[in-house]
Tab-separated table of C-alpha atoms and ligand atoms in Angstrom:
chain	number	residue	atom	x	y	z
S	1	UNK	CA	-72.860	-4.556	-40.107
S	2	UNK	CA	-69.872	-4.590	-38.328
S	3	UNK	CA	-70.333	-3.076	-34.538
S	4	UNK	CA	-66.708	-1.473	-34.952
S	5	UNK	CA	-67.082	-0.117	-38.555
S	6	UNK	CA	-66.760	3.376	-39.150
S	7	UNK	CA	-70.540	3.535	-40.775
S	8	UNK	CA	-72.212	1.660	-38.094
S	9	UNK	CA	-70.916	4.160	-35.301
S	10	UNK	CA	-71.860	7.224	-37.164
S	11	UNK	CA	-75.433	5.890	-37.914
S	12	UNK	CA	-75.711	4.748	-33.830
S	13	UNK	CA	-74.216	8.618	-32.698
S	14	UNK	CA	-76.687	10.137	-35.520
S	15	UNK	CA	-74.458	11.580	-38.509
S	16	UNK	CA	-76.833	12.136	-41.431
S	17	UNK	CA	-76.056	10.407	-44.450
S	18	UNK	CA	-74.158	13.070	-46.348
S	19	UNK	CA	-72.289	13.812	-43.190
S	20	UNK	CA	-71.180	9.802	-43.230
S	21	UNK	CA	-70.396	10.303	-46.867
S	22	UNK	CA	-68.403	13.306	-46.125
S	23	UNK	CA	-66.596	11.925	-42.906
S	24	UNK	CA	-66.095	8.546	-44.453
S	25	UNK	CA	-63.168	10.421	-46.700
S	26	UNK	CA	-59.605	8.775	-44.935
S	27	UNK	CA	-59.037	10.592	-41.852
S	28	UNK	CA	-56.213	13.032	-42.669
S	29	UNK	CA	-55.219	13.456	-38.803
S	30	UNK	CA	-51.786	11.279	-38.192
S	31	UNK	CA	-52.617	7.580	-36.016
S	32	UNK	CA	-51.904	8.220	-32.977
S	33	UNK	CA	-49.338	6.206	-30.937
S	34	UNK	CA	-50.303	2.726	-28.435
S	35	UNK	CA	-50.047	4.172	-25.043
S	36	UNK	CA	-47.006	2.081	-24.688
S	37	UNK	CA	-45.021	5.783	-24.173
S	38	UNK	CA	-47.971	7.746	-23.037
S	39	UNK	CA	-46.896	11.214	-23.153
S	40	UNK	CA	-45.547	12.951	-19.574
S	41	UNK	CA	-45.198	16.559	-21.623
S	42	UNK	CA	-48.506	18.011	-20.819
S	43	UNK	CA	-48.230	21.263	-18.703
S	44	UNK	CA	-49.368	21.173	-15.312
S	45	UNK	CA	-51.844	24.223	-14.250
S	46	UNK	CA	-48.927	25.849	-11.849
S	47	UNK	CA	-45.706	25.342	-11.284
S	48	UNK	CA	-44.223	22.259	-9.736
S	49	UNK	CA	-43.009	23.945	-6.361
S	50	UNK	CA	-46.330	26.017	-5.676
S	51	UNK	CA	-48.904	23.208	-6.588
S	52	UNK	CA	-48.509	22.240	-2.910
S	53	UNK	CA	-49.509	25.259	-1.463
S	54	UNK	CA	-52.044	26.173	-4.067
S	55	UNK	CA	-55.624	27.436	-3.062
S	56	UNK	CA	-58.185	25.506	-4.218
S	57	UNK	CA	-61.223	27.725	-2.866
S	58	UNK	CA	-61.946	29.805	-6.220
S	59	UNK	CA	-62.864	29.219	-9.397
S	60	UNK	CA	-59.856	30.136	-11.069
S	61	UNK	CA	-57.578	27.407	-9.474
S	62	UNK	CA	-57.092	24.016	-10.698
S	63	UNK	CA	-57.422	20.586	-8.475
S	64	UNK	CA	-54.436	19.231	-6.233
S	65	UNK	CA	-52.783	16.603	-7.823
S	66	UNK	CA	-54.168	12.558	-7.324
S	67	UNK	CA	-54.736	12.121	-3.735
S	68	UNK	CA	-52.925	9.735	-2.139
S	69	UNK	CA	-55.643	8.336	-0.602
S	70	UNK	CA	-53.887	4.615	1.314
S	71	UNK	CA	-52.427	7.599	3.899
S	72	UNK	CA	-54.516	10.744	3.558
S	73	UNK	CA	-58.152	10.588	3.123
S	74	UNK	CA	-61.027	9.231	5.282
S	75	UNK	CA	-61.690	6.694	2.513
S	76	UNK	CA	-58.647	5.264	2.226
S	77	UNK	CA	-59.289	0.862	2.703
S	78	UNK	CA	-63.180	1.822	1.895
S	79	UNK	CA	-64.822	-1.092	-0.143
S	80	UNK	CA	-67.287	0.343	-3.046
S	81	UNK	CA	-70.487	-0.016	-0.359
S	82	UNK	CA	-68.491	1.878	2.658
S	83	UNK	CA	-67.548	4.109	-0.135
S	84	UNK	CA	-70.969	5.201	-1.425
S	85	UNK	CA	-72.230	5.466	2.343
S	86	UNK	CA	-69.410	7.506	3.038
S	87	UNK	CA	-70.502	10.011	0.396
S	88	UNK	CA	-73.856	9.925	0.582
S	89	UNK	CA	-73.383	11.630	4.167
S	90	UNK	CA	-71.415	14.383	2.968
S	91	UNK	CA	-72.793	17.827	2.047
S	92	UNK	CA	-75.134	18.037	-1.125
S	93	UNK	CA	-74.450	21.493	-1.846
S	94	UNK	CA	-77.913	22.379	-2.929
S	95	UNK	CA	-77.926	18.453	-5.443
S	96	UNK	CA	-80.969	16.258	-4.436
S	97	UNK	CA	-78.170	13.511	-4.262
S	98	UNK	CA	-74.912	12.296	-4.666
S	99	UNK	CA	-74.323	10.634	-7.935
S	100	UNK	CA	-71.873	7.790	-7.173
S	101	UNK	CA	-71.039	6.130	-10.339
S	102	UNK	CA	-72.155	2.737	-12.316
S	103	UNK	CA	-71.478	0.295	-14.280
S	104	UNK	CA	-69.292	-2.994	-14.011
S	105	UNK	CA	-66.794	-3.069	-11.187
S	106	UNK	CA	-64.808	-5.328	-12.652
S	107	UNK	CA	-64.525	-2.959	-16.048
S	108	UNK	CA	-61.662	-2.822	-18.379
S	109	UNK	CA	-62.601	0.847	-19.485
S	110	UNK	CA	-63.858	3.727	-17.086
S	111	UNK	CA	-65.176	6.643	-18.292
S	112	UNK	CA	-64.667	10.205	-16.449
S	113	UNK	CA	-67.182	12.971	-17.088
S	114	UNK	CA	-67.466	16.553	-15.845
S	115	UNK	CA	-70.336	16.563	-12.875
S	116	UNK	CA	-74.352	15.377	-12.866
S	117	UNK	CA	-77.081	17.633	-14.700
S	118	UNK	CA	-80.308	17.980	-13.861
S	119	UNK	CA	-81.453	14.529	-15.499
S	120	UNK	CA	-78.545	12.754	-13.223
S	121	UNK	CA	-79.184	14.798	-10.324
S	122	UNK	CA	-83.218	13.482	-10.686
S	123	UNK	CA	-82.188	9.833	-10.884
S	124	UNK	CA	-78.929	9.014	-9.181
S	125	UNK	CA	-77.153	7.947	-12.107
S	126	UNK	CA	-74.610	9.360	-14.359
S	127	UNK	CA	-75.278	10.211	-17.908
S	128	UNK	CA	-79.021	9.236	-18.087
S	129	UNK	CA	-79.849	12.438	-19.870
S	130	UNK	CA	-79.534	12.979	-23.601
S	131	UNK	CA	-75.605	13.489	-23.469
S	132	UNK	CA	-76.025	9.958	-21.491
S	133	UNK	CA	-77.893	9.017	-24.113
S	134	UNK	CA	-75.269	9.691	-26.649
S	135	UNK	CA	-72.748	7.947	-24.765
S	136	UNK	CA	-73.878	4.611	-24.496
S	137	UNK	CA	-74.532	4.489	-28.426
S	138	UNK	CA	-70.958	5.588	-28.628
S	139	UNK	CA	-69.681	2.651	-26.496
S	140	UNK	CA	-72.279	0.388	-28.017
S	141	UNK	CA	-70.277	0.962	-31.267
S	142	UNK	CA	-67.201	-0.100	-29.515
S	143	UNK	CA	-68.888	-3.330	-27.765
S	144	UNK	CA	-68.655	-1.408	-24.363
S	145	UNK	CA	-71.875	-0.630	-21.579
S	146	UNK	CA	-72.197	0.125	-18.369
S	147	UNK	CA	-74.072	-3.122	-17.886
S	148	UNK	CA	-71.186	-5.365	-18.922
S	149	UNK	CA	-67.625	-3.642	-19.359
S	150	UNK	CA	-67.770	0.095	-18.459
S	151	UNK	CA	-67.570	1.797	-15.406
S	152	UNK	CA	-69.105	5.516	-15.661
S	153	UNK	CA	-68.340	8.584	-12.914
S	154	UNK	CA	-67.949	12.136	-12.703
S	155	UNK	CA	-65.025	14.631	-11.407
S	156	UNK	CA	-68.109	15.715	-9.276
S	157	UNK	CA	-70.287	13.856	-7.562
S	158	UNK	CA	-72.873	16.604	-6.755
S	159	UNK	CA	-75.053	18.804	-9.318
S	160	UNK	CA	-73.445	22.296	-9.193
S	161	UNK	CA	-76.352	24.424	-8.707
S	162	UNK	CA	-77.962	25.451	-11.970
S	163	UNK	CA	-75.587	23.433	-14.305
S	164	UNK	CA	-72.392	25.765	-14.055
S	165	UNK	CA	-69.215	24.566	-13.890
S	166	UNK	CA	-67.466	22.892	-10.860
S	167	UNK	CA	-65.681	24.774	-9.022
S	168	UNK	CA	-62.350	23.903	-7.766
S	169	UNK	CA	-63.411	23.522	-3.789
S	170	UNK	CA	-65.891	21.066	-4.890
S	171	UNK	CA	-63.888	19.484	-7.467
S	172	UNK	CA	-61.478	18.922	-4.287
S	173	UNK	CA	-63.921	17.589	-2.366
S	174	UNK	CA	-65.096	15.078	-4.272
S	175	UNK	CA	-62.175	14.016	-5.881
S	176	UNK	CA	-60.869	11.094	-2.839
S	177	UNK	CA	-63.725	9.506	-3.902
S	178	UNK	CA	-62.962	9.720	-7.506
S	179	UNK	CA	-59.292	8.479	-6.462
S	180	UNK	CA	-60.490	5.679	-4.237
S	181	UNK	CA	-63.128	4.506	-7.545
S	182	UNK	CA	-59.765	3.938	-9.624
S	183	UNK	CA	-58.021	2.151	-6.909
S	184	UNK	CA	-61.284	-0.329	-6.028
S	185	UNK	CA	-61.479	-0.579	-10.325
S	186	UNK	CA	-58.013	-0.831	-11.582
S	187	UNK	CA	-59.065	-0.054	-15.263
S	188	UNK	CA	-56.974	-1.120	-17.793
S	189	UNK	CA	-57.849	2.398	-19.419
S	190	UNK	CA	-59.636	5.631	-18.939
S	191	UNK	CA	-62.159	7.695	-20.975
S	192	UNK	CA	-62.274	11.286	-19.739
S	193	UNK	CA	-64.984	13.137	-21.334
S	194	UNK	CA	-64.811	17.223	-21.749
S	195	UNK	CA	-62.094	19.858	-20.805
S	196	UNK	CA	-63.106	19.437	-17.237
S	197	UNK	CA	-62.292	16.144	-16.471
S	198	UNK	CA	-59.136	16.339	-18.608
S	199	UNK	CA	-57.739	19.230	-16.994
S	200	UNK	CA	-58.712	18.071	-13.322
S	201	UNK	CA	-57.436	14.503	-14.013
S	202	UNK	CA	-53.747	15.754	-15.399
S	203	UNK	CA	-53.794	19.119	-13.211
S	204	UNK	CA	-53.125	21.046	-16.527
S	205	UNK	CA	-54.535	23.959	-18.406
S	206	UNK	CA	-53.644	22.826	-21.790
S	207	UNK	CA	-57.106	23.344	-23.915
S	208	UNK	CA	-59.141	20.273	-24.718
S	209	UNK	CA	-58.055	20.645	-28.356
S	210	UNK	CA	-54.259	19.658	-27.432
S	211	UNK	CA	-55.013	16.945	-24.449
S	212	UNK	CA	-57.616	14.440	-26.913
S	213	UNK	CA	-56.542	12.377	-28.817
S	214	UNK	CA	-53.433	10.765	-27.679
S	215	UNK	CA	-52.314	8.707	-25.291
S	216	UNK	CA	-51.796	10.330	-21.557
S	217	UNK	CA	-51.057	8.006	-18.455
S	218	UNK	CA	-53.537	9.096	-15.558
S	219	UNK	CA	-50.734	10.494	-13.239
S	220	UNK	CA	-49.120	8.674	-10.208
S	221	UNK	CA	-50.226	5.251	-11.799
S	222	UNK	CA	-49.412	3.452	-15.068
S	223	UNK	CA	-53.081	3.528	-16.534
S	224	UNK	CA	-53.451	4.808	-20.359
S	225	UNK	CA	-55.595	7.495	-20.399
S	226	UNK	CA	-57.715	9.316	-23.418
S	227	UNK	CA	-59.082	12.453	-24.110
S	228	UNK	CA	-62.434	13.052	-26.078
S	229	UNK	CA	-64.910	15.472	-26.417
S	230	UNK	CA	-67.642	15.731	-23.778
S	231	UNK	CA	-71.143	13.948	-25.686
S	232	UNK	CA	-73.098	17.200	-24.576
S	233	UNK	CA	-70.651	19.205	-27.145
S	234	UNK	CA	-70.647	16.662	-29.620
S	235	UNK	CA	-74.411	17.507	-29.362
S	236	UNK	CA	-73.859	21.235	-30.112
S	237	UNK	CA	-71.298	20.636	-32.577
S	238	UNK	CA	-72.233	17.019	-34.241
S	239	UNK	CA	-69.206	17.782	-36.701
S	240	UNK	CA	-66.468	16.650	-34.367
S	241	UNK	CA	-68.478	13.102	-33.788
S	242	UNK	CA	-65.719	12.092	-36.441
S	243	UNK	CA	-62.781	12.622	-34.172
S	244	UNK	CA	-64.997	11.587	-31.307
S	245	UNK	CA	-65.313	8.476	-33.113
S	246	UNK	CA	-61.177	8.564	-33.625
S	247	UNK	CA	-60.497	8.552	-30.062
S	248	UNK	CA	-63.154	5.846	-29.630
S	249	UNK	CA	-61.729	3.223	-32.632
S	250	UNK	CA	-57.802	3.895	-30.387
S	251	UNK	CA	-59.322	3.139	-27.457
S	252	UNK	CA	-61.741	-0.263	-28.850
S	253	UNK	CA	-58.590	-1.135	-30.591
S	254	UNK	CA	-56.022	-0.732	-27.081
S	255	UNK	CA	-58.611	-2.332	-25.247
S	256	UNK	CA	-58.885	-5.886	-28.048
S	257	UNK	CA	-55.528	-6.179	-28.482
S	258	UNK	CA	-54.097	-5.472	-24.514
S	259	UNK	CA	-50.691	-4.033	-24.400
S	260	UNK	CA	-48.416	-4.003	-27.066
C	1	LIG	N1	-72.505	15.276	-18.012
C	1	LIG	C1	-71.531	14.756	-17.239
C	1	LIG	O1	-70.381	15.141	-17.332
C	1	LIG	N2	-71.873	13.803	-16.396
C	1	LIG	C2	-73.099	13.323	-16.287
C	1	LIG	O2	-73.332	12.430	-15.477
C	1	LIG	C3	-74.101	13.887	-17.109
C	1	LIG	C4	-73.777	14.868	-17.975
């Protein structure tokens, strides 16, 4: 069967049959557009002039915008080993370890999730646990793995204690190293997984539901980026694996045929 067929990517992410028969039907949502004109209208989380001065200690605030990390941060020139080292000496807050990333580091596609669970957390690795799981049948669909062509990270690099949500000091604190990952990769496009990573990667509030789906550039740099649903709610809620596998079928399709 074809790897990039519609049926072959429902059986890998586990639709039952009478779901494939039922999401089979033509898509009625509209194609989206090549991210030759990405779109520059999402909202950010606060106003231009007070983003600068923004608090990022509580929970409630979103990330600072992209650091600019060739003048600002301590890992600004780091190669990917000085890099890792770097953060493997900063604080775990309460995680076993740091999870760094993997994958190819020459990738055309990175994907973004939100932070490491428990599974992650045990094992150094992004995305080994069922949601992990998930993924890499999803971007076996699309010819992609983190053994040949992907590059997988998190927003966070540290388990937040007890699986909650990051919060927006450690999403800060993590996030030159996130920064300095895109620089060392130069993707041709990015994957980000879940409201978390969408929101902290465009510095918006706009609700998952309006961000997937269409093509974004990641800001301060010309790389498409794409919005999907996180795989650990496409576990909870199997019957958005269609759209999932929407966003997936743009992406394969961007990624084969290069810029229009
Ligand atoms: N969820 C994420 O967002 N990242 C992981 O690494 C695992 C689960």
């Amino acid at each position: 069967m074809d790897p990039a067929s519609r049926t072959y990517y429902l059986q890998q992410i586990g639709l039952t049959a009478w779901r494939q028969r039922h999401f089979d039907r033509p898509s009625k949502l509209a194609e989206p557009s090549p991210p030759a004109r990405p779109d520059s209208t999402v909202t950010p989380a606060v106003p231009e002039p007070e983003r600068a001065a923004a608090d990022v200690s509580g929970p409630e605030q979103s990330a600072a915008r992209p650091i600019d990390t060739a003048t600002t941060s301590p890992v600004a020139q780091m190669d990917w080993a000085a890099l890792e080292a770097w953060l493997a000496e900063q604080d775990h807050r309460g995680a076993s370890r740091p999870v760094f990333g993997a994958g190819a580091r020459d990738a055309s596609l990175l994907v973004i999730g939100e932070a490491p669970g428990a599974e992650e957390d045990r094992r150094g690795e992004p995305f080994v646990g069922r949601a992990g799981q998930l993924l890499d049948r999803m971007l076996a669909a699309i010819s992609h793995s983190r053994a040949d062509n992907t590059y997988i990270a998190n927003i966070c690099k540290f388990r937040p204690p007890g699986n909650r949500d990051p919060k927006a000091d450690e999403i800060a604190a993590d996030r030159p190293v996130l920064e300095r990952q895109i620089e060392l990769l130069r993707p041709r496009a990015i994957l980000a997984l879940g409201r978390v990573a969408a929101q902290t990667l465009l510095d918006s509030r706009e609700p998952l539901g309006k961000l997937r789906g269409r093509w974004l550039q990641y800001p301060g740099t010309d790389i498409p980026l794409l919005i999907s649903y996180h795989p650990a709610y496409l576990l909870r809620s199997p019957q958005q694996k269609s759209l999932a596998w929407d966003d997936l079928r743009q992406m394969h399709r961007y990624l084969k045929a290069g810029p229009p």
